[in-house]
Amino acid sequence: MKVLVPIKRVVDYNVKIRVKADQTGVDLANVKMSMNPFDEIGVEEAIRLKEKGVVTEIIAVSVGPQATQETIRTALAMGADRGILVKVDHEIEALTVAKILAGIAKAEQPQLIILGKQAIDDDSNQTGQMLAQLLGWGQGTFASKVVVEGGKAEVTREVDGGLQTLRLNLPAIITTDLRLNEPRYASLPNIMKAKKKPIDEKSPADYGVDPAPLLKVLKVTEPPKRKGGSKVKTVQELVDKLKNEAGVI
Amino acid sequence: MAVLLIAEHDNTSLKDSTVKSMTAAKALGSPVDILVAGHNAKAVADAATKIAGAGKVLLADDAQYAQQLAENMAALVVELAGKYDAVLSPASTSGKNFMPRVAAALNVPQISEIISVDGPDTFTRPIYAGNALQQVQAGAGKKVITVRSTAFKAAELNGSAAVETIGAAKGPGVSEFVKDELSKSERPELASARVVVSGGRGMQSGENFHLLEKIADRLKAAVGASRAAVDAGFVPNDYQVGQTGKVVAPELYIAVGISGAIQHLAGMKDSKVIVAINKDEEAPIFQVADYGLVADLFKAVPELDDELKKQGY
Ligand SMILES: Cc1cc2nc3c(=O)[nH]c(=O)nc-3n(C[C@H](O)[C@H](O)[C@H](O)COP(=O)(O)OP(=O)(O)OC[C@H]3O[C@@H](n4cnc5c(N)ncnc54)[C@H](O)[C@@H]3O)c2cc1C
Ligand SMILES: Cc1cc2nc3c(=O)[nH]c(=O)nc-3n(C[C@H](O)[C@H](O)[C@H](O)COP(=O)(O)OP(=O)(O)OC[C@H]3O[C@@H](n4cnc5c(N)ncnc54)[C@H](O)[C@@H]3O)c2cc1C
């Protein structure tokens, strides 16, 4: 079976971002970009399913500007077989991404689509669920374990109260949580090989999708700063302050 | 503007997050009807009638809603959505699971995890792990919104709405429930506790979390953890506080053996008072702490337990 792995190029998780002074957004000039960490986990899971013989082909898909090609190359170096880049030069919303991915799913007919549970830039946590609805498929979000067997996927999910296990008909959507696996690093020979793997370039129009935004961002501001940094010397002083100064115990 | 608020519950009790989300719902318009979709969940519907501002409480009581599977929940909410201008849910793992499906079915974007209602179509939400706040304006069409409930005050509980029983919607039948493995605890829930005591990698083992549990018992606190502590297997996943775990905003947050990575801060920096106990005085957690104690936790935490005991906690 084929697996589609949508990956997003985001600001690296180690970068401390800065809000632009004119409040139009976050300053992304010369900032290190990487694959969304949850999507690395998605690529890894697809590769493990291929190594188990469940999956025959892994297609890494990304929607974004030309530079997103690098992120797709990373997925190919990890072990994906081919890539699709849907070129969009401005920010697009999760619903639009989901519509484009639905178009790709109709063309490629995968049995599984493995997305990240959230992109660490926009923190929306919605693309996978939207895609599932558009396709009429079942979903296993926030997955910490996936077993594909007998035309079904059994997915263990991290939920507020603990863990929940579901059984999904295939085709299905899975979104990854952090403990699903530990992604591998691409080896040098695989990075070289990845250069020869094909990446198709498409546009939203190829899937009949209008990428115009539906939401308007009015401004982006910095959150109020916390005034921390005070120290206490002893446990006794701590308890005294919590009781008599802060009044929280 | 007619608003539908979807209740968060476990079929027996209504979660505090629903009561807080009501405050966001009321800021949007009225009436605010509350949907309780569950199985044998009459007690939840009765509790929801008390939330001040509730128009009516719709109860869909059916076996297919026992675990609130996303596919079935979305089918039901979409069927009801015709009568409403906005649909809200707490941004719990359950709301996050089905609400984007509702938005996709209605062909509108979802506005995720709002922390304020700035106008009838304008909302603020955190992005980049809370390091930036984005103010967005929704277009025409229905609004589908998840609410970061810790950012809103609880509504009063002096209401007296009526319960209306409604039928189930036809789900797509593509998923089935296998099992739950839920953590059982006598302590308050992490998301709504007044005091939270969290441990990080510095705790060194799951055993050592007993040190924190003793403090938690004295202060009637919930116990949380950093991702490093969960990944190391010290405590279960539902303890994780942070960008990709739970967001908490208690009166008092005590971070023990936690360095203060931005992903962790994202989940707790709106706490009223933050205490940090860490042996490294350079640890970033001290920059957000109101009271920092530079000490070895294996010495400081038992001392804290003694001191609290001495003071009658
Ligand atoms: C006017 C406007 C301005 C914006 N400005 C900014 C901005 O300055 N900075 C910013 O970061 N965002 C901005 N956004 C939002 C941005 O476009 C979001 O990234 C988008 O809404 C998708 O949400 P998400 O990435 O949080 O998706 P999530 O639902 O959190 O992502 C989940 C998963 O979906 C998949 N996925 C998501 N996006 C893609 C993609 N493009 N290609 C392939 N797979 C994908 C991945 O598997 C990912 O793990 C803006 C949006 C608008 C409308
Ligand atoms: C995509 C992504 C999402 C993430 N999401 C989250 C999230 O939701 N929540 C989260 O917490 N993290 C998250 N992380 C991980 C985060 O980046 C940090 O790795 C993590 O928070 C570190 O946990 P820690 O502070 O317990 O461990 P460390 O950073 O290792 O810190 C341990 C601290 O304990 C102190 N210490 C050690 N021994 C003692 C002692 N005897 N006495 C006193 N102090 C001691 C040390 O000085 C140190 O400061 C995420 C990371 C990524 C990439």
XYZ file of C-alpha atoms and ligand atoms in Angstrom:
668
model
C 0.000 0.000 0.000
C 0.947 3.604 -0.555
C 1.412 6.075 2.282
C 1.221 9.824 1.970
C 3.221 11.862 4.499
C 2.439 15.592 4.523
C 5.347 17.567 5.956
C 5.592 21.239 6.838
C 8.631 23.500 6.790
C 8.652 25.483 10.020
C 10.983 27.581 12.141
C 13.364 25.200 13.920
C 12.157 24.375 17.420
C 15.375 25.708 18.978
C 14.917 29.195 17.529
C 13.645 31.889 19.864
C 11.329 33.787 17.523
C 10.856 37.567 17.430
C 7.663 39.411 16.689
C 8.098 42.114 14.018
C 7.954 45.686 15.318
C 5.166 46.578 12.871
C 3.018 43.750 14.321
C 2.504 42.086 10.917
C 3.926 38.741 11.975
C 6.979 36.884 13.144
C 10.409 37.779 11.755
C 11.403 34.835 9.559
C 14.360 36.495 7.789
C 17.538 34.405 8.135
C 15.913 32.101 10.658
C 16.803 28.408 10.641
C 13.980 26.356 9.123
C 13.452 22.620 9.642
C 10.900 19.912 9.140
C 8.117 20.132 11.730
C 9.253 17.642 14.462
C 5.915 15.800 14.391
C 6.318 15.298 10.645
C 9.756 13.704 11.107
C 7.934 11.249 13.342
C 5.386 10.730 10.534
C 8.101 10.012 7.976
C 9.815 7.614 10.401
C 6.571 5.735 11.049
C 5.978 5.324 7.316
C 9.527 4.000 6.862
C 9.053 1.499 9.697
C 5.829 0.269 8.072
C 7.745 -0.149 4.831
C 10.528 -2.054 6.599
C 7.839 -4.368 8.030
C 6.561 -5.007 4.496
C 3.183 -3.353 5.121
C 3.908 -0.358 2.927
C 5.327 -0.334 -0.596
C 5.702 3.352 -1.387
C 6.099 6.534 0.670
C 5.226 9.888 -0.860
C 6.321 13.024 1.013
C 4.123 16.027 0.245
C 4.550 19.639 1.191
C 2.694 22.844 0.458
C 4.892 25.930 0.533
C 7.415 28.093 -1.320
C 10.253 26.743 -3.508
C 12.597 26.417 -0.493
C 10.256 23.747 0.865
C 12.005 21.428 -1.573
C 14.837 21.121 0.963
C 12.398 19.789 3.535
C 11.096 17.238 1.041
C 14.726 16.228 0.304
C 15.212 15.584 4.013
C 12.231 13.213 3.962
C 13.623 11.501 0.853
C 17.011 11.127 2.564
C 15.327 9.548 5.579
C 13.694 6.988 3.261
C 10.630 8.376 1.468
C 10.477 7.292 -2.192
C 9.291 10.429 -3.953
C 8.044 13.909 -3.295
C 5.297 16.312 -4.322
C 5.760 20.054 -3.818
C 2.645 22.157 -4.151
C 3.973 25.640 -4.657
C 2.373 28.499 -2.776
C 4.300 31.665 -2.016
C 2.203 33.036 0.811
C 0.955 31.579 4.090
C -2.014 29.317 3.632
C -4.540 28.036 6.106
C -5.037 24.518 7.386
C -8.361 24.100 5.537
C -6.694 25.019 2.250
C -3.801 22.642 2.930
C -6.362 19.924 3.736
C -8.198 20.560 0.439
C -4.947 20.305 -1.523
C -4.011 17.098 0.324
C -7.490 15.700 -0.403
C -6.853 16.354 -4.096
C -3.522 14.538 -3.915
C -5.144 11.644 -2.045
C -7.726 11.261 -4.803
C -4.992 11.172 -7.418
C -2.610 8.849 -5.527
C -5.081 6.593 -3.659
C -2.993 5.985 -0.531
C -4.301 3.662 2.187
C -2.792 5.760 4.957
C -1.962 9.429 5.404
C 0.313 10.200 8.350
C 0.431 13.843 9.446
C 1.861 15.575 12.501
C -0.602 16.342 15.287
C 0.343 20.004 15.120
C 2.771 22.293 13.359
C 4.941 23.950 15.996
C 4.668 27.389 14.372
C 0.938 27.897 14.103
C -0.006 25.255 16.730
C -3.384 24.784 15.016
C -3.717 21.027 15.387
C -6.371 20.649 12.697
C -5.066 19.751 9.231
C -5.281 15.941 9.669
C -8.770 16.030 11.136
C -9.998 18.336 8.358
C -8.499 16.064 5.728
C -10.203 13.045 7.306
C -13.557 14.799 7.124
C -13.053 15.925 3.515
C -12.221 12.357 2.493
C -14.853 10.735 4.737
C -12.157 8.618 6.422
C -11.620 7.605 10.027
C -8.920 9.266 12.082
C -6.486 8.281 14.804
C -5.062 11.531 16.129
C -2.207 12.022 18.656
C -0.959 8.493 17.992
C 1.627 6.869 20.240
C 1.305 3.404 18.655
C 0.137 2.208 15.238
C -0.422 -1.385 14.128
C -1.603 -2.034 10.562
C -3.080 -5.496 10.060
C -5.846 -7.178 8.083
C -7.078 -4.041 6.347
C -7.373 -2.107 9.617
C -5.195 0.240 11.613
C -5.162 -0.046 15.376
C -4.110 3.275 16.830
C -3.291 4.070 20.458
C -3.878 7.754 21.173
C -2.595 10.108 23.860
C -5.685 11.753 25.345
C -6.228 14.016 28.356
C -7.036 11.153 30.716
C -4.397 8.681 29.495
C -4.507 6.404 26.455
C -7.294 5.345 24.091
C -7.136 2.650 21.416
C -9.256 2.738 18.245
C -9.588 0.458 15.241
C -9.922 2.235 11.901
C -10.999 0.969 8.501
C -8.433 1.697 5.798
C -7.908 4.121 4.190
C -7.376 6.226 7.305
C -5.694 9.319 8.707
C -3.137 9.177 11.493
C -1.605 12.160 13.277
C 1.581 11.601 15.251
C 2.340 12.393 18.874
C 5.859 12.712 20.247
C 6.192 9.231 21.673
C 5.248 7.313 18.521
C 8.910 6.775 17.604
C 12.319 8.397 17.486
C 13.086 9.571 13.957
C 16.350 8.429 12.375
C 19.015 10.711 10.983
C 19.660 10.456 7.270
C 23.013 8.814 6.489
C 25.392 10.483 4.057
C 24.888 7.841 1.305
C 21.126 8.236 1.682
C 21.420 12.016 1.423
C 23.315 11.470 -1.862
C 20.720 8.991 -3.114
C 17.893 11.363 -2.223
C 19.212 13.877 -4.732
C 18.158 11.517 -7.511
C 14.676 10.808 -6.171
C 11.905 12.611 -8.069
C 9.960 15.623 -6.744
C 6.872 16.631 -8.732
C 5.939 20.299 -8.745
C 2.277 21.203 -8.643
C 0.074 24.187 -7.944
C -3.140 24.472 -5.889
C -5.011 25.014 -9.164
C -3.983 21.487 -10.236
C -6.316 20.300 -7.490
C -8.958 22.953 -8.087
C -8.144 24.759 -4.834
C -8.120 28.530 -4.344
C -5.353 29.307 -1.831
C -6.748 32.707 -0.768
C -6.937 33.054 3.035
C -10.304 32.895 4.814
C -9.064 34.460 8.017
C -7.493 37.878 8.287
C -4.568 38.338 10.638
C -5.044 41.794 12.158
C -1.857 41.833 14.193
C 0.775 39.711 15.841
C 2.070 40.944 19.196
C 4.385 39.831 21.961
C 2.768 38.278 24.997
C 3.095 40.240 28.241
C 6.485 39.540 29.834
C 6.589 37.772 33.159
C 8.563 39.489 35.839
C 10.519 36.631 37.374
C 14.002 36.193 38.656
C 13.538 36.593 42.430
C 15.288 34.023 44.581
C 14.768 32.709 48.063
C 17.588 31.279 50.165
C 15.844 28.598 52.163
C 12.795 26.349 52.121
C 11.539 28.169 55.228
C 11.708 31.507 53.431
C 9.889 29.959 50.456
C 6.996 28.656 52.547
C 6.777 31.955 54.412
C 6.584 33.959 51.169
C 4.015 31.632 49.580
C 1.875 31.965 52.664
C 2.298 35.591 53.675
C 3.442 37.472 50.565
C 1.733 35.660 47.668
C -1.087 34.161 49.713
C -1.363 31.082 47.493
C -1.081 28.356 50.134
C -25.733 35.515 17.376
C -26.841 31.989 18.332
C -24.029 29.957 19.861
C -23.626 26.220 20.453
C -21.167 25.181 23.169
C -20.114 21.544 23.244
C -19.730 20.145 26.739
C -16.599 18.352 27.855
C -17.394 15.431 30.168
C -16.755 11.778 30.936
C -20.434 10.692 30.973
C -20.597 11.192 34.738
C -19.265 14.661 35.459
C -19.162 17.935 33.579
C -15.637 19.353 33.225
C -14.725 22.727 34.540
C -13.406 23.601 31.049
C -17.036 23.766 29.822
C -17.971 26.245 32.548
C -14.991 28.421 31.614
C -15.652 28.157 27.872
C -19.166 29.449 28.575
C -17.595 32.819 29.363
C -16.055 32.900 25.864
C -19.355 31.745 24.319
C -21.344 34.472 26.086
C -18.923 37.113 24.864
C -19.890 36.097 21.313
C -23.640 36.324 21.652
C -26.772 34.658 22.908
C -28.559 32.392 23.351
C -25.833 29.859 24.167
C -27.137 26.304 23.968
C -25.029 23.494 25.383
C -24.694 20.108 23.687
C -24.039 17.086 25.879
C -23.283 14.105 23.637
C -22.571 10.974 25.616
C -23.954 7.697 26.901
C -25.900 7.529 30.169
C -24.936 11.149 30.562
C -28.115 12.581 32.079
C -26.198 13.727 35.178
C -23.891 15.766 32.944
C -26.830 17.451 31.223
C -28.357 18.252 34.619
C -25.076 19.822 35.741
C -24.932 21.871 32.526
C -28.382 23.382 33.207
C -26.818 25.205 36.171
C -24.321 27.142 34.046
C -25.497 30.742 34.019
C -26.232 31.916 30.494
C -27.272 28.550 29.099
C -30.312 28.788 26.785
C -31.118 25.107 26.701
C -29.152 21.942 27.162
C -29.360 19.484 24.275
C -28.779 15.892 25.367
C -27.842 13.312 22.720
C -27.654 10.113 24.742
C -26.530 7.175 22.640
C -23.983 4.352 22.839
C -22.149 5.771 19.818
C -21.220 8.860 21.866
C -19.839 6.937 24.850
C -16.228 7.674 23.831
C -17.014 10.731 21.721
C -15.353 9.328 18.594
C -14.496 12.216 16.286
C -16.387 10.872 13.270
C -19.673 10.489 15.177
C -19.323 13.725 17.125
C -18.667 15.700 13.951
C -21.709 14.192 12.214
C -23.935 15.229 15.138
C -22.531 18.743 15.513
C -22.719 19.411 11.768
C -26.373 18.361 11.806
C -27.100 20.832 14.631
C -24.880 23.627 13.312
C -27.508 24.886 10.834
C -29.279 26.751 13.619
C -26.185 28.418 15.034
C -23.770 31.152 13.976
C -20.891 29.880 16.095
C -19.856 26.514 17.517
C -17.402 26.377 20.421
C -15.662 23.634 22.336
C -12.925 23.563 24.967
C -9.542 22.854 23.322
C -9.193 19.524 25.115
C -7.893 16.437 23.307
C -11.551 15.660 22.590
C -12.439 19.106 21.188
C -9.215 19.164 19.187
C -10.176 15.790 17.769
C -13.643 16.488 16.339
C -13.887 20.276 15.894
C -11.631 20.521 12.801
C -13.887 17.905 11.162
C -16.877 20.143 11.892
C -15.051 23.125 10.375
C -14.093 21.174 7.238
C -17.658 19.932 6.786
C -18.943 23.519 7.081
C -16.169 24.722 4.760
C -14.833 27.295 7.219
C -11.465 27.602 8.961
C -11.219 26.608 12.613
C -9.952 29.244 14.998
C -7.831 27.239 17.425
C -7.334 27.797 21.163
C -8.569 31.364 21.538
C -7.512 33.200 24.705
C -9.807 36.222 24.250
C -12.874 37.375 22.351
C -12.024 40.867 21.087
C -15.158 41.457 19.028
C -17.980 39.460 17.406
C -15.588 38.132 14.743
C -12.179 38.928 16.250
C -10.133 36.659 18.486
C -6.642 36.363 19.954
C -4.762 33.068 19.979
C -1.206 32.088 20.905
C 1.175 30.869 18.184
C 4.796 29.701 18.342
C 4.374 28.069 21.751
C 2.868 31.251 23.140
C 5.832 33.386 22.103
C 3.547 35.467 19.894
C -0.131 36.350 20.049
C -2.088 36.469 16.809
C -5.271 38.508 16.481
C -7.464 37.102 13.709
C -10.696 38.176 12.112
C -13.062 35.531 10.798
C -14.790 35.972 7.461
C -18.457 35.438 6.688
C -19.842 32.018 7.495
C -20.148 30.064 10.682
C -17.438 30.308 13.290
C -15.837 27.142 14.573
C -13.718 27.863 17.616
C -11.785 25.952 20.254
C -11.221 27.694 23.567
C -8.171 27.626 25.824
C -10.337 27.410 28.912
C -7.576 28.382 31.369
C -7.700 31.881 29.840
C -11.340 32.429 30.848
C -13.058 32.800 34.238
C -15.678 30.237 35.143
C -19.293 31.270 34.561
C -21.616 31.373 37.587
C -23.513 28.194 38.470
C -26.903 29.682 39.329
C -28.695 28.957 36.044
C -31.761 26.818 35.476
C -31.908 25.864 31.796
C -34.136 23.079 30.501
C -32.869 19.797 29.039
C -34.084 18.810 25.578
C -33.387 15.264 24.447
C -32.302 14.953 20.818
C -31.676 11.944 18.574
C -28.331 10.614 17.401
C -26.954 11.448 13.954
C -25.819 8.779 11.536
C -22.057 8.352 11.854
C -19.888 7.167 8.937
C -18.999 3.874 10.683
C -15.312 3.931 9.792
C -13.866 3.676 13.293
C -14.521 1.662 16.416
C -13.491 1.956 20.026
C -11.170 -0.763 21.341
C -10.157 0.296 24.849
C -9.253 3.066 27.250
C -6.307 2.986 29.632
C -7.028 5.986 31.798
C -4.878 7.082 34.705
C -6.717 6.882 37.979
C -5.938 9.443 40.594
C -7.526 10.775 43.740
C -5.831 14.104 43.118
C -7.422 17.067 41.350
C -7.208 17.186 37.572
C -4.095 18.771 36.143
C -5.970 21.149 33.836
C -8.083 22.696 36.591
C -6.095 22.203 39.826
C -5.429 25.249 42.004
C -1.884 24.055 42.688
C 0.359 21.988 40.393
C 3.625 20.331 41.408
C 5.660 19.221 38.379
C 8.850 17.208 38.075
C 11.398 17.028 35.283
C 14.351 14.949 34.225
C 16.068 16.037 37.440
C 13.743 13.664 39.360
C 15.833 10.774 37.971
C 13.132 8.102 38.340
C 9.417 7.430 38.636
C 10.008 6.285 42.227
C 11.273 9.727 43.153
C 7.981 11.296 42.054
C 6.703 10.084 45.454
C 8.604 13.038 46.903
C 6.405 15.363 44.835
C 3.233 13.396 45.570
C 3.743 14.034 49.268
C 3.876 17.779 48.637
C 0.889 17.493 46.292
C -1.152 15.743 48.968
C -0.389 18.476 51.492
C -1.372 21.257 49.077
C -4.252 19.363 47.379
C -2.311 19.747 44.173
C -2.179 17.890 40.861
C 1.123 16.364 39.726
C 2.570 17.285 36.326
C 5.803 16.683 34.446
C 8.064 17.861 31.659
C 8.236 15.968 28.407
C 11.679 14.652 29.367
C 10.185 13.017 32.476
C 7.364 11.451 30.435
C 9.688 10.263 27.661
C 11.969 8.697 30.271
C 8.961 6.726 31.512
C 8.901 8.272 35.014
C 5.189 9.148 34.670
C 2.368 8.597 32.124
C 1.773 10.825 29.089
C -1.213 12.629 30.570
C 1.141 14.330 33.072
C 2.896 16.337 30.347
C 2.671 20.104 30.630
C 3.692 22.228 27.647
C 3.212 23.285 24.055
C 2.324 19.770 23.036
C 0.919 18.585 26.347
C -1.506 20.272 28.715
C -1.728 23.983 29.274
C -2.237 24.874 32.922
C -2.680 28.188 34.719
C -2.972 27.392 38.431
C -2.623 29.805 41.336
C 0.659 28.096 42.186
C 2.991 26.079 39.935
C 5.997 24.403 41.518
C 8.618 23.225 38.980
C 11.129 20.771 40.396
C 14.166 19.630 38.404
C 12.803 21.260 35.238
C 15.138 23.438 33.147
C 12.455 25.654 31.584
C 12.598 24.958 27.832
C 10.262 27.192 25.785
C 8.055 24.195 25.023
C 7.549 23.630 28.740
C 7.056 27.323 29.550
C 4.303 27.429 26.901
C 2.216 25.225 29.140
C 2.633 26.982 32.486
C 3.815 30.563 32.165
C 0.345 31.977 32.777
C 0.308 30.506 36.289
C -0.262 33.160 38.944
C 2.786 32.266 41.045
C 5.686 30.118 39.852
C 8.188 28.426 42.132
C 11.319 26.766 40.721
C 13.605 24.376 42.525
C 16.716 23.625 40.509
C 20.358 23.067 41.373
C 21.594 25.039 38.352
C 21.274 28.747 39.055
C 21.517 29.473 35.317
C 18.435 27.350 34.480
C 16.005 29.395 32.321
C 13.081 28.415 34.558
C 14.368 30.973 37.102
C 13.675 33.796 34.620
C 9.923 33.182 34.917
C 9.880 32.098 38.572
C 8.517 34.412 41.260
C 10.387 32.408 43.868
C 13.479 30.511 42.795
C 15.347 28.182 45.108
C 18.787 27.079 43.957
C 19.142 23.728 45.682
C 19.456 19.992 45.239
C 15.884 18.791 44.994
C 16.632 15.614 46.927
C 17.428 17.812 49.887
C 14.984 20.685 49.289
C 11.812 18.684 48.564
C 11.912 16.587 51.788
C 12.665 19.822 53.659
C 9.665 21.460 52.020
C 7.541 18.506 53.077
C 8.736 18.884 56.687
C 8.154 22.626 56.701
C 4.628 22.290 55.272
C 3.874 19.601 57.827
C 5.178 21.817 60.611
C 2.881 24.601 59.424
C -0.127 22.312 59.544
C -0.642 21.519 55.841
C -3.027 35.754 6.426
C -2.317 34.645 7.136
C -1.067 34.898 7.672
C -0.367 33.893 8.322
N 0.848 34.183 8.820
C 1.584 33.199 9.339
C 2.925 33.435 9.749
O 3.428 34.560 9.676
N 3.636 32.392 10.218
C 3.107 31.153 10.300
O 3.804 30.238 10.691
N 1.831 30.886 9.971
C 1.056 31.867 9.489
N -0.219 31.601 9.085
C -0.835 30.270 9.322
C -0.223 29.165 8.521
O -0.425 29.263 7.195
C -0.645 27.830 9.136
O 0.523 27.142 9.086
C -1.737 27.039 8.464
O -2.968 27.540 8.928
C -1.686 25.533 8.770
O -1.861 25.330 10.146
P -0.793 24.551 10.968
O 0.490 24.584 10.289
O -0.803 25.044 12.351
O -1.377 23.113 10.826
P -1.514 21.953 11.839
O -2.898 21.501 11.681
O -1.005 22.328 13.177
O -0.504 20.939 11.158
C -0.673 19.554 11.319
C 0.031 18.794 10.220
O -0.523 19.116 8.950
C 0.463 18.970 7.926
N 0.675 20.250 7.277
C 0.344 21.494 7.717
N 0.713 22.422 6.819
C 1.287 21.764 5.805
C 1.862 22.185 4.583
N 1.950 23.467 4.241
N 2.350 21.234 3.742
C 2.274 19.931 4.076
N 1.755 19.474 5.216
C 1.254 20.373 6.068
C 1.705 18.491 8.628
O 1.722 17.081 8.619
C 1.503 19.014 10.051
O 2.234 18.308 11.018
C -0.946 32.588 8.460
C -2.192 32.345 7.934
C -2.878 33.367 7.274
C -4.209 33.084 6.722
C 8.254 19.424 19.136
C 8.615 19.470 20.572
C 7.604 19.569 21.500
C 7.900 19.603 22.867
N 6.876 19.713 23.752
C 7.154 19.765 25.080
C 6.106 19.897 26.048
O 4.907 19.959 25.721
N 6.452 19.934 27.364
C 7.761 19.867 27.794
O 8.004 19.908 29.007
N 8.753 19.737 26.888
C 8.479 19.665 25.555
N 9.512 19.507 24.670
C 10.860 19.219 25.204
C 11.641 20.428 25.673
O 12.314 20.994 24.561
C 12.698 20.006 26.730
O 13.526 19.009 26.183
C 12.081 19.456 28.021
O 11.088 20.327 28.513
C 13.178 19.290 29.071
O 12.656 18.689 30.233
P 13.368 18.912 31.644
O 13.380 20.347 31.955
O 12.707 17.997 32.598
O 14.816 18.312 31.380
P 16.220 19.027 31.295
O 16.232 20.118 30.319
O 17.214 17.936 31.161
O 16.368 19.712 32.725
C 16.551 19.028 33.914
C 16.811 20.074 34.993
O 16.877 19.432 36.254
C 17.893 20.058 37.016
N 18.343 19.090 37.995
C 18.960 17.902 37.773
N 19.209 17.275 38.934
C 18.760 18.077 39.931
C 18.740 17.972 41.331
N 19.240 16.910 41.980
N 18.206 18.994 42.050
C 17.691 20.095 41.417
N 17.685 20.237 40.081
C 18.215 19.224 39.346
C 18.948 20.439 36.024
O 19.725 21.534 36.522
C 18.110 20.839 34.804
O 17.836 22.230 34.797
C 9.235 19.503 23.305
C 10.256 19.413 22.362
C 9.959 19.405 21.005
C 11.054 19.295 20.032
